[in-house]
mmCIF file of C-alpha atoms and ligand atoms in Angstrom:
data_model
loop_
_atom_site.group_PDB
_atom_site.id
_atom_site.type_symbol
_atom_site.label_atom_id
_atom_site.label_comp_id
_atom_site.label_asym_id
_atom_site.label_seq_id
_atom_site.Cartn_x
_atom_site.Cartn_y
_atom_site.Cartn_z
ATOM 1 C CA MET F 7 84.198 134.409 69.922
ATOM 2 C CA ASN F 8 85.941 132.298 72.536
ATOM 3 C CA GLN F 9 83.249 130.949 74.869
ATOM 4 C CA ILE F 10 85.526 128.821 77.047
ATOM 5 C CA PRO F 11 86.357 131.175 79.954
ATOM 6 C CA ASP F 12 82.688 131.923 80.553
ATOM 7 C CA ILE F 13 81.682 128.244 80.490
ATOM 8 C CA VAL F 14 84.535 126.969 82.663
ATOM 9 C CA SER F 15 84.004 129.662 85.305
ATOM 10 C CA ARG F 16 80.603 128.140 86.145
ATOM 11 C CA TYR F 17 82.142 124.958 87.574
ATOM 12 C CA GLY F 18 83.912 124.230 90.831
ATOM 13 C CA ARG F 19 87.617 123.592 90.470
ATOM 14 C CA VAL F 20 90.329 122.490 92.884
ATOM 15 C CA ALA F 21 93.750 123.953 92.107
ATOM 16 C CA LEU F 22 95.975 120.873 91.729
ATOM 17 C CA SER F 23 98.760 122.426 89.676
ATOM 18 C CA ALA F 24 100.158 125.690 88.378
ATOM 19 C CA PHE F 25 98.931 126.516 84.880
ATOM 20 C CA PRO F 26 99.720 127.231 82.064
ATOM 21 C CA THR F 27 102.031 124.317 81.380
ATOM 22 C CA PRO F 28 104.861 125.362 79.026
ATOM 23 C CA LEU F 29 104.448 125.422 75.257
ATOM 24 C CA GLU F 30 107.891 124.761 73.810
ATOM 25 C CA TYR F 31 109.263 124.753 70.289
ATOM 26 C CA ALA F 32 111.029 121.412 69.715
ATOM 27 C CA GLU F 33 113.719 122.864 67.497
ATOM 28 C CA ASN F 34 116.038 119.858 67.369
ATOM 29 C CA LEU F 35 113.281 117.340 66.716
ATOM 30 C CA THR F 36 111.792 119.615 64.059
ATOM 31 C CA ARG F 37 115.146 119.945 62.295
ATOM 32 C CA PHE F 38 115.909 116.226 62.547
ATOM 33 C CA LEU F 39 112.556 115.164 61.094
ATOM 34 C CA GLY F 40 112.492 117.844 58.386
ATOM 35 C CA GLY F 41 108.706 118.073 58.463
ATOM 36 C CA PRO F 42 106.285 120.357 60.279
ATOM 37 C CA LYS F 43 107.279 122.788 63.002
ATOM 38 C CA ILE F 44 106.715 120.812 66.186
ATOM 39 C CA TYR F 45 105.679 122.465 69.430
ATOM 40 C CA ILE F 46 105.228 120.479 72.635
ATOM 41 C CA LYS F 47 102.479 121.277 75.121
ATOM 42 C CA ARG F 48 104.092 120.129 78.336
ATOM 43 C CA ASP F 49 101.179 118.555 80.181
ATOM 44 C CA ASP F 50 103.693 116.119 81.610
ATOM 45 C CA CYS F 51 104.686 119.072 83.820
ATOM 46 C CA THR F 52 101.611 119.320 86.038
ATOM 47 C CA ALA F 53 102.327 119.245 89.747
ATOM 48 C CA LEU F 54 100.632 115.998 90.848
ATOM 49 C CA ALA F 55 103.290 113.416 91.724
ATOM 50 C CA PHE F 56 105.209 113.640 88.404
ATOM 51 C CA GLY F 57 102.273 115.052 86.465
ATOM 52 C CA GLY F 58 100.304 114.162 83.382
ATOM 53 C CA ASN F 59 97.052 114.800 81.558
ATOM 54 C CA LYS F 60 94.787 113.422 84.298
ATOM 55 C CA THR F 61 95.548 116.407 86.528
ATOM 56 C CA ARG F 62 93.388 118.739 84.427
ATOM 57 C CA LYS F 63 90.430 116.343 84.582
ATOM 58 C CA LEU F 64 90.897 115.831 88.312
ATOM 59 C CA GLU F 65 90.666 119.558 89.057
ATOM 60 C CA PHE F 66 86.978 119.398 88.155
ATOM 61 C CA ILE F 67 86.220 115.834 89.270
ATOM 62 C CA MET F 68 87.767 116.323 92.702
ATOM 63 C CA ALA F 69 85.846 119.565 93.162
ATOM 64 C CA LYS F 70 82.772 117.322 93.032
ATOM 65 C CA ALA F 71 84.311 114.975 95.623
ATOM 66 C CA ARG F 72 84.853 117.908 97.958
ATOM 67 C CA GLU F 73 81.366 119.274 97.297
ATOM 68 C CA VAL F 74 79.706 116.003 98.348
ATOM 69 C CA GLY F 75 81.830 115.801 101.505
ATOM 70 C CA ALA F 76 83.802 112.695 100.543
ATOM 71 C CA ASP F 77 86.692 111.498 102.710
ATOM 72 C CA THR F 78 87.898 108.580 100.541
ATOM 73 C CA VAL F 79 88.385 108.388 96.784
ATOM 74 C CA VAL F 80 87.942 105.029 95.067
ATOM 75 C CA THR F 81 89.121 104.376 91.541
ATOM 76 C CA LEU F 82 90.137 101.680 89.059
ATOM 77 C CA GLY F 83 93.022 101.387 86.615
ATOM 78 C CA GLY F 84 95.965 99.332 85.413
ATOM 79 C CA VAL F 85 98.843 98.373 87.694
ATOM 80 C CA GLN F 86 100.938 101.079 85.947
ATOM 81 C CA SER F 87 98.035 103.522 85.629
ATOM 82 C CA ASN F 88 98.926 107.211 85.441
ATOM 83 C CA TRP F 89 95.294 107.976 86.237
ATOM 84 C CA VAL F 90 95.428 106.019 89.495
ATOM 85 C CA ARG F 91 98.702 107.695 90.528
ATOM 86 C CA GLN F 92 97.384 111.196 89.899
ATOM 87 C CA THR F 93 94.028 110.454 91.545
ATOM 88 C CA ILE F 94 95.747 109.199 94.694
ATOM 89 C CA ALA F 95 98.002 112.273 94.687
ATOM 90 C CA ALA F 96 94.985 114.575 94.310
ATOM 91 C CA ALA F 97 93.169 112.815 97.167
ATOM 92 C CA ARG F 98 96.203 113.085 99.453
ATOM 93 C CA HIS F 99 96.720 116.727 98.509
ATOM 94 C CA MET F 100 93.123 117.356 99.569
ATOM 95 C CA GLY F 101 93.486 115.415 102.824
ATOM 96 C CA MET F 102 91.500 112.383 101.701
ATOM 97 C CA ASP F 103 92.189 108.637 101.726
ATOM 98 C CA ALA F 104 92.424 106.672 98.503
ATOM 99 C CA VAL F 105 91.590 103.110 97.493
ATOM 100 C CA ALA F 106 92.720 101.856 94.082
ATOM 101 C CA VAL F 107 91.448 98.687 92.449
ATOM 102 C CA LEU F 108 94.201 97.593 90.074
ATOM 103 C CA GLU F 109 93.642 95.534 86.944
ATOM 104 C CA GLY F 110 96.293 92.883 87.286
ATOM 105 C CA GLU F 111 98.290 90.796 89.715
ATOM 106 C CA GLU F 112 100.626 92.052 92.402
ATOM 107 C CA PRO F 113 104.143 92.142 90.912
ATOM 108 C CA LYS F 114 107.182 90.995 92.859
ATOM 109 C CA GLU F 115 108.709 94.432 92.682
ATOM 110 C CA TYR F 116 106.857 97.720 93.085
ATOM 111 C CA GLN F 117 108.107 100.136 90.433
ATOM 112 C CA GLY F 118 107.037 103.224 88.461
ATOM 113 C CA ASN F 119 103.462 104.326 89.108
ATOM 114 C CA LEU F 120 102.776 101.440 91.480
ATOM 115 C CA LEU F 121 105.696 102.360 93.698
ATOM 116 C CA LEU F 122 104.329 105.900 93.950
ATOM 117 C CA ASP F 123 100.819 104.601 94.728
ATOM 118 C CA LYS F 124 102.283 102.629 97.619
ATOM 119 C CA LEU F 125 104.451 105.514 98.771
ATOM 120 C CA MET F 126 101.358 107.738 98.969
ATOM 121 C CA GLY F 127 99.773 105.150 101.246
ATOM 122 C CA ALA F 128 96.775 104.245 99.128
ATOM 123 C CA GLU F 129 94.980 100.986 99.809
ATOM 124 C CA LEU F 130 95.772 98.838 96.765
ATOM 125 C CA ILE F 131 93.523 95.960 95.716
ATOM 126 C CA PHE F 132 94.892 93.650 93.020
ATOM 127 C CA HIS F 133 91.802 92.538 91.176
ATOM 128 C CA GLY F 134 93.255 90.601 88.240
ATOM 129 C CA PRO F 135 92.207 91.306 84.641
ATOM 130 C CA VAL F 136 89.032 93.309 83.988
ATOM 131 C CA PRO F 137 87.027 92.696 80.777
ATOM 132 C CA GLN F 138 86.502 95.660 78.433
ATOM 133 C CA GLU F 139 82.719 95.595 79.054
ATOM 134 C CA GLU F 140 83.201 96.050 82.796
ATOM 135 C CA GLU F 141 85.673 98.877 82.192
ATOM 136 C CA ASP F 142 83.126 100.585 79.956
ATOM 137 C CA LEU F 143 80.496 100.268 82.689
ATOM 138 C CA GLU F 144 82.916 101.816 85.166
ATOM 139 C CA ILE F 145 83.375 104.842 82.890
ATOM 140 C CA GLN F 146 79.599 105.135 82.515
ATOM 141 C CA GLY F 147 79.280 105.310 86.289
ATOM 142 C CA VAL F 148 77.627 101.889 86.782
ATOM 143 C CA CYS F 149 80.712 100.720 88.723
ATOM 144 C CA PRO F 150 80.377 96.929 88.981
ATOM 145 C CA ILE F 151 83.817 96.716 90.620
ATOM 146 C CA THR F 152 84.467 99.956 92.489
ATOM 147 C CA GLY F 153 80.831 100.094 93.600
ATOM 148 C CA LYS F 154 81.371 97.084 95.878
ATOM 149 C CA VAL F 155 84.455 98.667 97.413
ATOM 150 C CA ALA F 156 82.514 101.863 98.037
ATOM 151 C CA GLU F 157 79.692 99.933 99.712
ATOM 152 C CA GLU F 158 82.145 98.303 102.119
ATOM 153 C CA LEU F 159 83.705 101.667 102.911
ATOM 154 C CA ALA F 160 80.280 103.203 103.544
ATOM 155 C CA ALA F 161 79.410 100.299 105.851
ATOM 156 C CA ARG F 162 82.507 101.231 107.882
ATOM 157 C CA GLY F 163 81.260 104.816 108.172
ATOM 158 C CA LYS F 164 83.417 106.293 105.421
ATOM 159 C CA LYS F 165 82.211 108.714 102.761
ATOM 160 C CA PRO F 166 83.522 107.254 99.495
ATOM 161 C CA PHE F 167 83.639 109.061 96.169
ATOM 162 C CA LEU F 168 83.948 107.064 92.945
ATOM 163 C CA ALA F 169 86.370 108.673 90.516
ATOM 164 C CA PRO F 170 85.481 107.349 87.040
ATOM 165 C CA LEU F 171 88.167 105.343 85.214
ATOM 166 C CA GLY F 172 90.435 107.695 83.294
ATOM 167 C CA GLY F 173 88.321 110.701 84.265
ATOM 168 C CA ALA F 174 86.521 110.279 80.948
ATOM 169 C CA THR F 175 83.304 112.074 81.882
ATOM 170 C CA PRO F 176 81.828 115.400 80.761
ATOM 171 C CA LEU F 177 83.029 116.945 84.027
ATOM 172 C CA GLY F 178 86.547 115.641 83.384
ATOM 173 C CA ALA F 179 86.420 116.916 79.803
ATOM 174 C CA LEU F 180 86.260 120.457 81.167
ATOM 175 C CA GLY F 181 89.963 120.091 81.937
ATOM 176 C CA TYR F 182 90.840 119.758 78.267
ATOM 177 C CA ILE F 183 88.332 122.355 77.155
ATOM 178 C CA ASN F 184 90.156 124.726 79.459
ATOM 179 C CA MET F 185 93.530 123.549 78.141
ATOM 180 C CA ILE F 186 92.490 124.749 74.680
ATOM 181 C CA ASP F 187 91.821 128.229 76.036
ATOM 182 C CA GLU F 188 95.228 128.197 77.711
ATOM 183 C CA LEU F 189 96.938 126.956 74.535
ATOM 184 C CA LYS F 190 95.185 129.538 72.371
ATOM 185 C CA GLU F 191 96.464 132.320 74.600
ATOM 186 C CA GLN F 192 100.014 130.930 74.447
ATOM 187 C CA MET F 193 99.909 130.564 70.663
ATOM 188 C CA ASP F 194 98.522 134.078 70.233
ATOM 189 C CA ALA F 195 101.332 135.452 72.407
ATOM 190 C CA MET F 196 103.941 133.529 70.375
ATOM 191 C CA GLY F 197 102.348 134.582 67.108
ATOM 192 C CA ILE F 198 101.787 131.026 65.875
ATOM 193 C CA ARG F 199 98.781 128.999 64.804
ATOM 194 C CA ALA F 200 98.583 125.212 64.783
ATOM 195 C CA ASP F 201 97.248 123.133 61.908
ATOM 196 C CA TYR F 202 97.195 120.005 64.063
ATOM 197 C CA LEU F 203 96.893 119.152 67.710
ATOM 198 C CA ILE F 204 98.174 115.602 68.226
ATOM 199 C CA SER F 205 98.040 113.329 71.270
ATOM 200 C CA GLY F 206 97.620 109.712 72.321
ATOM 201 C CA VAL F 207 94.085 108.358 72.702
ATOM 202 C CA GLY F 208 93.149 105.986 75.511
ATOM 203 C CA THR F 209 89.575 106.461 76.710
ATOM 204 C CA GLY F 210 89.231 109.408 74.319
ATOM 205 C CA GLY F 211 88.231 111.794 77.111
ATOM 206 C CA THR F 212 91.193 114.081 76.451
ATOM 207 C CA GLN F 213 90.429 114.243 72.736
ATOM 208 C CA ALA F 214 86.717 114.833 73.392
ATOM 209 C CA GLY F 215 87.644 117.784 75.617
ATOM 210 C CA MET F 216 89.993 119.211 72.982
ATOM 211 C CA GLU F 217 87.418 118.693 70.189
ATOM 212 C CA CYS F 218 84.807 120.604 72.183
ATOM 213 C CA GLY F 219 87.428 123.178 73.142
ATOM 214 C CA VAL F 220 88.582 124.093 69.624
ATOM 215 C CA ARG F 221 84.943 124.502 68.581
ATOM 216 C CA LEU F 222 84.032 126.655 71.573
ATOM 217 C CA ALA F 223 87.146 128.783 71.020
ATOM 218 C CA GLY F 224 86.374 129.233 67.321
ATOM 219 C CA MET F 225 89.714 127.723 66.234
ATOM 220 C CA ASP F 226 90.359 125.907 62.957
ATOM 221 C CA THR F 227 93.043 123.592 64.397
ATOM 222 C CA LYS F 228 92.452 119.928 63.569
ATOM 223 C CA VAL F 229 92.622 117.498 66.487
ATOM 224 C CA LEU F 230 94.309 114.224 65.546
ATOM 225 C CA GLY F 231 94.327 111.339 68.003
ATOM 226 C CA ILE F 232 96.794 108.465 67.816
ATOM 227 C CA SER F 233 95.117 105.420 69.291
ATOM 228 C CA ILE F 234 97.273 103.465 71.725
ATOM 229 C CA SER F 235 94.953 100.460 72.048
ATOM 230 C CA ARG F 236 92.319 98.484 70.159
ATOM 231 C CA HIS F 237 88.639 99.050 70.753
ATOM 232 C CA THR F 238 85.506 97.093 70.078
ATOM 233 C CA ARG F 239 83.787 100.250 68.876
ATOM 234 C CA PRO F 240 85.346 102.874 66.565
ATOM 235 C CA LYS F 241 86.751 105.667 68.751
ATOM 236 C CA GLU F 242 85.532 108.307 66.272
ATOM 237 C CA GLU F 243 81.974 107.228 67.077
ATOM 238 C CA GLU F 244 82.604 107.180 70.789
ATOM 239 C CA ILE F 245 84.366 110.555 70.841
ATOM 240 C CA ALA F 246 81.639 112.191 68.712
ATOM 241 C CA GLU F 247 79.092 110.849 71.198
ATOM 242 C CA MET F 248 81.165 112.045 74.170
ATOM 243 C CA CYS F 249 81.313 115.539 72.626
ATOM 244 C CA GLY F 250 77.522 115.532 72.373
ATOM 245 C CA ASP F 251 77.314 114.501 76.036
ATOM 246 C CA VAL F 252 79.752 117.253 76.993
ATOM 247 C CA PHE F 253 77.810 119.968 75.155
ATOM 248 C CA ARG F 254 74.532 118.776 76.724
ATOM 249 C CA PHE F 255 76.139 118.672 80.172
ATOM 250 C CA LEU F 256 77.435 122.220 79.691
ATOM 251 C CA GLY F 257 74.078 123.433 78.407
ATOM 252 C CA VAL F 258 75.684 124.567 75.161
ATOM 253 C CA SER F 259 73.562 124.120 72.064
ATOM 254 C CA TRP F 260 75.852 122.797 69.382
ATOM 255 C CA PRO F 261 75.091 120.862 66.197
ATOM 256 C CA GLU F 262 75.583 117.126 66.625
ATOM 257 C CA LEU F 263 79.134 115.990 65.804
ATOM 258 C CA PHE F 264 79.459 113.119 63.368
ATOM 259 C CA PRO F 265 82.151 110.424 63.636
ATOM 260 C CA GLY F 266 83.526 111.665 60.287
ATOM 261 C CA GLU F 267 84.462 114.981 61.928
ATOM 262 C CA ILE F 268 86.723 113.190 64.427
ATOM 263 C CA SER F 269 90.162 111.897 63.389
ATOM 264 C CA VAL F 270 91.720 108.919 65.148
ATOM 265 C CA CYS F 271 94.610 106.997 63.631
ATOM 266 C CA TYR F 272 94.924 103.285 64.492
ATOM 267 C CA ASP F 273 98.089 102.508 62.550
ATOM 268 C CA TYR F 274 100.416 102.617 65.556
ATOM 269 C CA VAL F 275 98.672 100.425 68.141
ATOM 270 C CA GLY F 276 100.915 97.392 67.520
ATOM 271 C CA ALA F 277 99.681 94.306 69.407
ATOM 272 C CA GLY F 278 97.481 96.374 71.720
ATOM 273 C CA TYR F 279 97.450 98.382 74.949
ATOM 274 C CA GLY F 280 100.890 98.496 76.527
ATOM 275 C CA ALA F 281 102.469 96.443 73.735
ATOM 276 C CA VAL F 282 105.797 97.898 72.699
ATOM 277 C CA THR F 283 106.367 98.916 69.060
ATOM 278 C CA ASP F 284 109.593 99.780 67.218
ATOM 279 C CA GLN F 285 108.077 103.154 66.333
ATOM 280 C CA ALA F 286 107.398 103.971 69.983
ATOM 281 C CA LEU F 287 110.911 102.944 71.009
ATOM 282 C CA GLU F 288 112.428 105.095 68.261
ATOM 283 C CA ALA F 289 110.263 108.053 69.298
ATOM 284 C CA ILE F 290 111.208 107.648 72.975
ATOM 285 C CA GLY F 291 114.906 107.612 72.017
ATOM 286 C CA LEU F 292 114.648 110.640 69.712
ATOM 287 C CA ALA F 293 112.640 112.727 72.194
ATOM 288 C CA ALA F 294 115.059 111.907 74.990
ATOM 289 C CA ARG F 295 118.270 112.509 73.026
ATOM 290 C CA LEU F 296 117.184 115.503 70.954
ATOM 291 C CA GLU F 297 114.957 117.331 73.435
ATOM 292 C CA GLY F 298 115.503 115.860 76.903
ATOM 293 C CA LEU F 299 111.840 114.796 76.914
ATOM 294 C CA ILE F 300 110.802 111.583 78.669
ATOM 295 C CA LEU F 301 108.007 109.583 77.017
ATOM 296 C CA CYS F 302 106.665 106.087 77.719
ATOM 297 C CA HIS F 303 105.910 103.247 75.304
ATOM 298 C CA THR F 304 102.234 102.970 76.293
ATOM 299 C CA TYR F 305 101.065 106.510 75.554
ATOM 300 C CA ALA F 306 103.137 109.510 74.540
ATOM 301 C CA GLY F 307 105.891 107.430 72.904
ATOM 302 C CA LYS F 308 103.358 105.593 70.768
ATOM 303 C CA ALA F 309 101.701 108.870 69.874
ATOM 304 C CA LEU F 310 104.976 110.569 68.913
ATOM 305 C CA GLY F 311 105.944 107.443 66.961
ATOM 306 C CA GLY F 312 102.743 107.941 64.984
ATOM 307 C CA LEU F 313 103.469 111.613 64.403
ATOM 308 C CA ILE F 314 106.957 110.740 63.113
ATOM 309 C CA ASP F 315 105.564 108.124 60.737
ATOM 310 C CA LEU F 316 102.916 110.536 59.430
ATOM 311 C CA ILE F 317 105.786 112.881 58.535
ATOM 312 C CA ARG F 318 107.647 110.071 56.773
ATOM 313 C CA ARG F 319 104.493 109.166 54.869
ATOM 314 C CA GLY F 320 104.241 112.784 53.711
ATOM 315 C CA GLU F 321 100.911 113.369 55.460
ATOM 316 C CA LEU F 322 102.419 116.108 57.622
ATOM 317 C CA THR F 323 104.783 118.459 55.778
ATOM 318 C CA SER F 324 107.035 121.452 56.387
ATOM 319 C CA ARG F 325 104.097 123.695 55.542
ATOM 320 C CA ASP F 326 102.331 122.507 58.719
ATOM 321 C CA THR F 327 102.614 123.471 62.354
ATOM 322 C CA VAL F 328 101.890 120.770 64.899
ATOM 323 C CA VAL F 329 101.320 120.955 68.632
ATOM 324 C CA PHE F 330 102.081 117.615 70.257
ATOM 325 C CA VAL F 331 100.408 117.268 73.645
ATOM 326 C CA HIS F 332 102.821 115.494 75.969
ATOM 327 C CA THR F 333 100.359 113.758 78.261
ATOM 328 C CA GLY F 334 103.007 112.497 80.705
ATOM 329 C CA GLY F 335 103.519 108.914 81.847
ATOM 330 C CA GLY F 336 107.331 108.839 81.832
ATOM 331 C CA VAL F 337 107.479 107.243 85.293
ATOM 332 C CA ALA F 338 106.176 103.986 83.791
ATOM 333 C CA ASN F 339 109.626 103.556 82.208
ATOM 334 C CA PHE F 340 111.015 102.564 85.605
ATOM 335 C CA ALA F 341 108.764 99.514 85.497
ATOM 336 C CA HIS F 342 110.100 98.560 82.025
ATOM 337 C CA THR F 343 113.860 98.942 82.275
ATOM 338 C CA GLU F 344 114.276 95.850 80.067
ATOM 339 C CA LEU F 345 113.143 97.940 77.079
ATOM 340 C CA PHE F 346 116.001 100.415 77.212
HETATM 341 C C1 LIG X 401 95.443 108.495 80.240
HETATM 342 C C2 LIG X 401 96.575 108.885 79.382
HETATM 343 C C3 LIG X 401 96.374 109.201 78.017
HETATM 344 C C4 LIG X 401 95.043 109.057 77.341
HETATM 345 O O1 LIG X 401 94.079 109.964 77.770
HETATM 346 P P1 LIG X 401 92.540 109.635 77.518
HETATM 347 O O2 LIG X 401 91.842 110.843 77.969
HETATM 348 O O3 LIG X 401 92.194 108.432 78.359
HETATM 349 O O4 LIG X 401 92.340 109.332 76.068
HETATM 350 C C5 LIG X 401 97.467 109.597 77.265
HETATM 351 N N1 LIG X 401 98.690 109.675 77.814
HETATM 352 C C6 LIG X 401 98.930 109.368 79.112
HETATM 353 C C7 LIG X 401 100.323 109.454 79.608
HETATM 354 C C8 LIG X 401 97.883 108.981 79.939
HETATM 355 O O5 LIG X 401 98.135 108.677 81.217
#
């Protein structure tokens, strides 16, 4: 039995986009690659300032911000962060101010996500590089960096709300649990079933949500994450742990997930986060020319590059059906015109 609708209905949610996002058959890409049937879940088409996967997480996280009476949202992310862009857009949509602490230096030219952050009038603080350990603390809600900003805002009489980096919390995971319910309904209506659900993995919050979702919906679809960056700790371990946290948070009793039940592929990271790979560039070109889909080299392009290589390696075959989750991020291309 599908338990998702009942669980999700217990939580506050701000409507930040129209759902469902389209589920499209990528006929040309499928034919060109000669492997599995490829469907694209168009989560790049959410309504928040050019969209992306963070919108689903923000619907639940920002409901919390509203509930506690916040007037300013504070968050952290890269200079070209899709998370930061969508968080600022959500705050503005809800009539709140936004402060973003950006991991990096101020560039000469504002482009892509950063241009949109500025256009939406967020206060932008260029913090320089942030070590992985501090980022991890931010996700855990300890907030060594954003906490200071929030204190200063509070001292000025503001009511700040800290939005966790990447939205990778149990509350944020509800967004991707709910996406599974939406996807299941679309697949049922189209008369298809997916063997694999594939997307790029950053924090792993999206995958954790989908892993919990397929289990709560009673589906046998395998979730396969393509890692887009290197990590000190195996993501399988972290995602299994996140799933446990999510189930506890939801009050669902579920057997503990083991890292071996989670699949993350690291073969397509290249030199690390944001580093361009030939596979990503090929995938971006193919998606654009064959399907009119816009991917970026940091996330969805790297993930599709992985999917394409898995087909070439014979690990995905014409007997399979794959749903590729397009998590958005295409606006970052405007900040990397030298690549194209
Ligand atoms: C954040 C992001 C991801 C990764 O999502 P996580 O939940 O952090 O793993 C993938 N694609 C795009 C475009 C993103 O912005």
